[in-house]
mmCIF file of C-alpha atoms in Angstrom:
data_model
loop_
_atom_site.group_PDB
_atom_site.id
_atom_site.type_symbol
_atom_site.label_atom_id
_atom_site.label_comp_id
_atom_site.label_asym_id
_atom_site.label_seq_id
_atom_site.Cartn_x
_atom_site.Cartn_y
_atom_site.Cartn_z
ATOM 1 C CA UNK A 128 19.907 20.430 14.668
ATOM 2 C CA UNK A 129 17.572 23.033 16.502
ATOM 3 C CA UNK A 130 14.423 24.163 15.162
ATOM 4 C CA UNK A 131 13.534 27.244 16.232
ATOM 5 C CA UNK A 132 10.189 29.493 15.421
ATOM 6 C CA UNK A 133 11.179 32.923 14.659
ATOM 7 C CA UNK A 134 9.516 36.724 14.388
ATOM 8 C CA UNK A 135 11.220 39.886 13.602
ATOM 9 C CA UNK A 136 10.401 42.985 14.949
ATOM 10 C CA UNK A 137 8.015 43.578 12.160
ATOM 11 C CA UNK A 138 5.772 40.162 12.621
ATOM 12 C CA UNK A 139 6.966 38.474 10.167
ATOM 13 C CA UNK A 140 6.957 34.643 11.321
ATOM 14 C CA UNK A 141 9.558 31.688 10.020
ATOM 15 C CA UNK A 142 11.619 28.807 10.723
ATOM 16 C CA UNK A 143 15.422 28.417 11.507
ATOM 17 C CA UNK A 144 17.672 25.368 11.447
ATOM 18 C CA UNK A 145 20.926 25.939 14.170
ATOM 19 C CA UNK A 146 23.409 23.475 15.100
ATOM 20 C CA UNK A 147 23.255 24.684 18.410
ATOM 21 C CA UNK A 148 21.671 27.536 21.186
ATOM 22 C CA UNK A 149 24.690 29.963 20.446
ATOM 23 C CA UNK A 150 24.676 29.181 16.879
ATOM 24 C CA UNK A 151 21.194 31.196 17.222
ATOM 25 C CA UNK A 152 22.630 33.818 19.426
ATOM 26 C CA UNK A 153 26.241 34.514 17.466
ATOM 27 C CA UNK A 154 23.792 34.766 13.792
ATOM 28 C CA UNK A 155 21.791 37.003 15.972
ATOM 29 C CA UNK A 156 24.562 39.099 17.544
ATOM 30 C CA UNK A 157 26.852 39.111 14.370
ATOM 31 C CA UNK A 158 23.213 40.230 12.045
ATOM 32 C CA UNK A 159 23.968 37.848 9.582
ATOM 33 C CA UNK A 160 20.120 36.210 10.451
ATOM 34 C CA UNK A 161 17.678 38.188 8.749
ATOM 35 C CA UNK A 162 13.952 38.063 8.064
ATOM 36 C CA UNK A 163 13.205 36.786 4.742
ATOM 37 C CA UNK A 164 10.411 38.967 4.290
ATOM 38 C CA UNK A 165 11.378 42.229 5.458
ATOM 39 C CA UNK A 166 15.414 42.292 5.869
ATOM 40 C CA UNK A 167 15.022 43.067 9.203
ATOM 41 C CA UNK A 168 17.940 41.597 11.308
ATOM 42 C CA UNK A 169 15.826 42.300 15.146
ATOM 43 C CA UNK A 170 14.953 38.637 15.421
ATOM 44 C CA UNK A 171 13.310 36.852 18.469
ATOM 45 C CA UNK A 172 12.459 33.243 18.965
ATOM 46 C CA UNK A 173 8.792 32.479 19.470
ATOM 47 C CA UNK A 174 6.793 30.065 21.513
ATOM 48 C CA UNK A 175 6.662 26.390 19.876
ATOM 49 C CA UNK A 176 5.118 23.045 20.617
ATOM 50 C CA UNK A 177 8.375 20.432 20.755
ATOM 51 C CA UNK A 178 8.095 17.697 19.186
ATOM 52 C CA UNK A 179 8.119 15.065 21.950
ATOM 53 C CA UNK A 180 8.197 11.400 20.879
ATOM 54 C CA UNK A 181 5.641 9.410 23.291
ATOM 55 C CA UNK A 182 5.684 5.925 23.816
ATOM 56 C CA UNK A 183 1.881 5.982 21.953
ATOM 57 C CA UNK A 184 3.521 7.153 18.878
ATOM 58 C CA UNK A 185 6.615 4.713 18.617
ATOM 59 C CA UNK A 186 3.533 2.140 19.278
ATOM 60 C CA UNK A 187 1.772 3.301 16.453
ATOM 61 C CA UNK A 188 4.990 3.237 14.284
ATOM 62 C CA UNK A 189 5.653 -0.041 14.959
ATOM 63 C CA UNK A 190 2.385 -1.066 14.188
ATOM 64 C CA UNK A 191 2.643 1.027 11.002
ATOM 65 C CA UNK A 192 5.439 -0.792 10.060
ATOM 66 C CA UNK A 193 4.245 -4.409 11.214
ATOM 67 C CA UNK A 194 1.224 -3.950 9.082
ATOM 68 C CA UNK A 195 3.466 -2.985 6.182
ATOM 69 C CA UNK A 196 5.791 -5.730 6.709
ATOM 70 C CA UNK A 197 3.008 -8.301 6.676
ATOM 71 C CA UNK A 198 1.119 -7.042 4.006
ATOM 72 C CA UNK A 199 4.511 -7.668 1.699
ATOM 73 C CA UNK A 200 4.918 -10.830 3.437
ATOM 74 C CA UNK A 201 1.264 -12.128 2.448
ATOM 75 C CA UNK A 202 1.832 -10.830 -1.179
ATOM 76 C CA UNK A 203 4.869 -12.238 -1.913
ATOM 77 C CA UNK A 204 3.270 -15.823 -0.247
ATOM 78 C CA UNK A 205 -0.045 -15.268 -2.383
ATOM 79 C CA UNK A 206 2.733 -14.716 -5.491
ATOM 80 C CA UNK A 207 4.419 -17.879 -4.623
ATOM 81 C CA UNK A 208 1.398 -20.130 -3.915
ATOM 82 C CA UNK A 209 -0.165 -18.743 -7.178
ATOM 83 C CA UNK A 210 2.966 -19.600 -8.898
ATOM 84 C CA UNK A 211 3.267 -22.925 -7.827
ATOM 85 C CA UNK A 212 -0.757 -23.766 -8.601
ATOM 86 C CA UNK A 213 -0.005 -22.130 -12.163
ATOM 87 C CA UNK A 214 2.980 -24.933 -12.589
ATOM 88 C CA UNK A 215 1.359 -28.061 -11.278
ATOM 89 C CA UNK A 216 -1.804 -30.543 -12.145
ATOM 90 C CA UNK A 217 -4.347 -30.249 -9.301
ATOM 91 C CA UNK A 218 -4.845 -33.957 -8.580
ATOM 92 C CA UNK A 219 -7.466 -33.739 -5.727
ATOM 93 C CA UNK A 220 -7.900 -36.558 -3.437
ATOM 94 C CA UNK A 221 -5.360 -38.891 -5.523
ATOM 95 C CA UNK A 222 -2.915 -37.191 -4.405
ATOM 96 C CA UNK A 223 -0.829 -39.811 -2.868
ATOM 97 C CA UNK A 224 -1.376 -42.035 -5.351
ATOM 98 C CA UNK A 225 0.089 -39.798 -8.125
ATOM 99 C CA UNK A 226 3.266 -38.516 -6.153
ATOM 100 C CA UNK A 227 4.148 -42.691 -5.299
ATOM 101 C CA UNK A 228 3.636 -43.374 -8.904
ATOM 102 C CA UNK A 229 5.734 -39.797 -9.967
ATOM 103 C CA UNK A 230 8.467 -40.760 -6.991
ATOM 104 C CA UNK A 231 9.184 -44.705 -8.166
ATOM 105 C CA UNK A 232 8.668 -43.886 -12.000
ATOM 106 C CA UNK A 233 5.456 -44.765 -12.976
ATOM 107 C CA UNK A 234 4.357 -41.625 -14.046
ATOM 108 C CA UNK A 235 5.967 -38.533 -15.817
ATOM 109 C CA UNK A 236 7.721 -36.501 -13.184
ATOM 110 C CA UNK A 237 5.787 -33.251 -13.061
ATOM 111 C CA UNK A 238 4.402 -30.516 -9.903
ATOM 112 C CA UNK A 239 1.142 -31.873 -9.032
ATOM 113 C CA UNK A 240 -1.163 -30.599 -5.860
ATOM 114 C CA UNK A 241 -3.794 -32.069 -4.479
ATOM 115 C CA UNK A 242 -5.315 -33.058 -0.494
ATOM 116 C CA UNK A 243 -3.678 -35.635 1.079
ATOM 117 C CA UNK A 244 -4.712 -36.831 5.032
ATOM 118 C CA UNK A 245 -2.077 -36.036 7.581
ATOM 119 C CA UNK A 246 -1.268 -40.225 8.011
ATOM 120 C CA UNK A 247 -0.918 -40.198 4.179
ATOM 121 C CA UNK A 248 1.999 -37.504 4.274
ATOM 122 C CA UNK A 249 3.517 -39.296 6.783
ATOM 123 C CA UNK A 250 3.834 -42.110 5.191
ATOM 124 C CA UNK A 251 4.638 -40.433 1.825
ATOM 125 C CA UNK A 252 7.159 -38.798 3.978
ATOM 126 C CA UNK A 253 8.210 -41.920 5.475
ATOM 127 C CA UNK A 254 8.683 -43.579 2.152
ATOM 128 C CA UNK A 255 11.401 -41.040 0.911
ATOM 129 C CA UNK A 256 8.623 -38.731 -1.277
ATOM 130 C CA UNK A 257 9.121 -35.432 -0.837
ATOM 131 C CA UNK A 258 5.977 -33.257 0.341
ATOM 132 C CA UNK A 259 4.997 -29.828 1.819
ATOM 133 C CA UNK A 260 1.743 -28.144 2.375
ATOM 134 C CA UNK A 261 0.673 -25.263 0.555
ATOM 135 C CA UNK A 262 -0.988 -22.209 3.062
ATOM 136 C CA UNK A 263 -4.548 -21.162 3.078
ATOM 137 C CA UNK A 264 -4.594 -17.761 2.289
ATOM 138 C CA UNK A 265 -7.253 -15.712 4.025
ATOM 139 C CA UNK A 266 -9.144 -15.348 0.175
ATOM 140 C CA UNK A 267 -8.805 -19.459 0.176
ATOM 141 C CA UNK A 268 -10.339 -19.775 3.122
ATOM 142 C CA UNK A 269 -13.965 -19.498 2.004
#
């Protein structure tokens, strides 16, 4: 589609949507284009910035987007993280201790979080218990 800024003879200024260059100039010939204002069917085009897409605005665009994209990203890992500290005992530092006595029985299974030393979730890791970390969220980080 064409967008073309229009006058008629009278002054009156508006927009018109053609499928093509002659689409404008057979509406034109034929009279069927009119001014909304007036009725008057002597139409012109008038002067009109295009709209030019520049490699600045796909930029900003993308960035747009990006910053949209990780925004939803960080909520829905805030959501997550939130959920899983709102299911599980914090256990601190005995951490490893509780998820070896959870793994081989000792203790009722149940989430638990806590800090554990990189060589102590290798080991956990090592032995068969099932780990992960949980992210530090920019708020955490304090």
């Amino acid at each position: 589609m064409i967008r073309y800024s229009l006058s008629c003879e009278n002054a009156h200024t508006f927009e018109g949507w053609f499928s093509t260059s002659a689409d404008f100039d057979g509406q034109v010939a034929s009279g069927f284009l009119t001014c909304p204002v007036c009725n008057s069917a002597s139409i012109s085009k008038t002067l009109m910035a295009p709209s030019v897409s520049t490699a600045r605005k796909k930029e900003e665009k993308q960035a747009v987007a990006m910053d949209m994209a990780r925004a939803e990203a960080e909520a829905r890992l805030k959501a997550a993280v939130a959920a899983i500290k709102a299911n599980a005992e914090d256990v601190g530092d005995k951490f490893p201790e509780e998820a070896r006595k959870i793994h081989y029985g000792e203790a009722d299974a149940r989430g638990i979080i806590g800090q554990a030393s990189f060589g102590e979730v290798r080991d956990l890791l090592e032995e068969g218990i099932e780990v992960a970390p949980l992210p530090v969220l920019p708020e955490d980080a304090n």
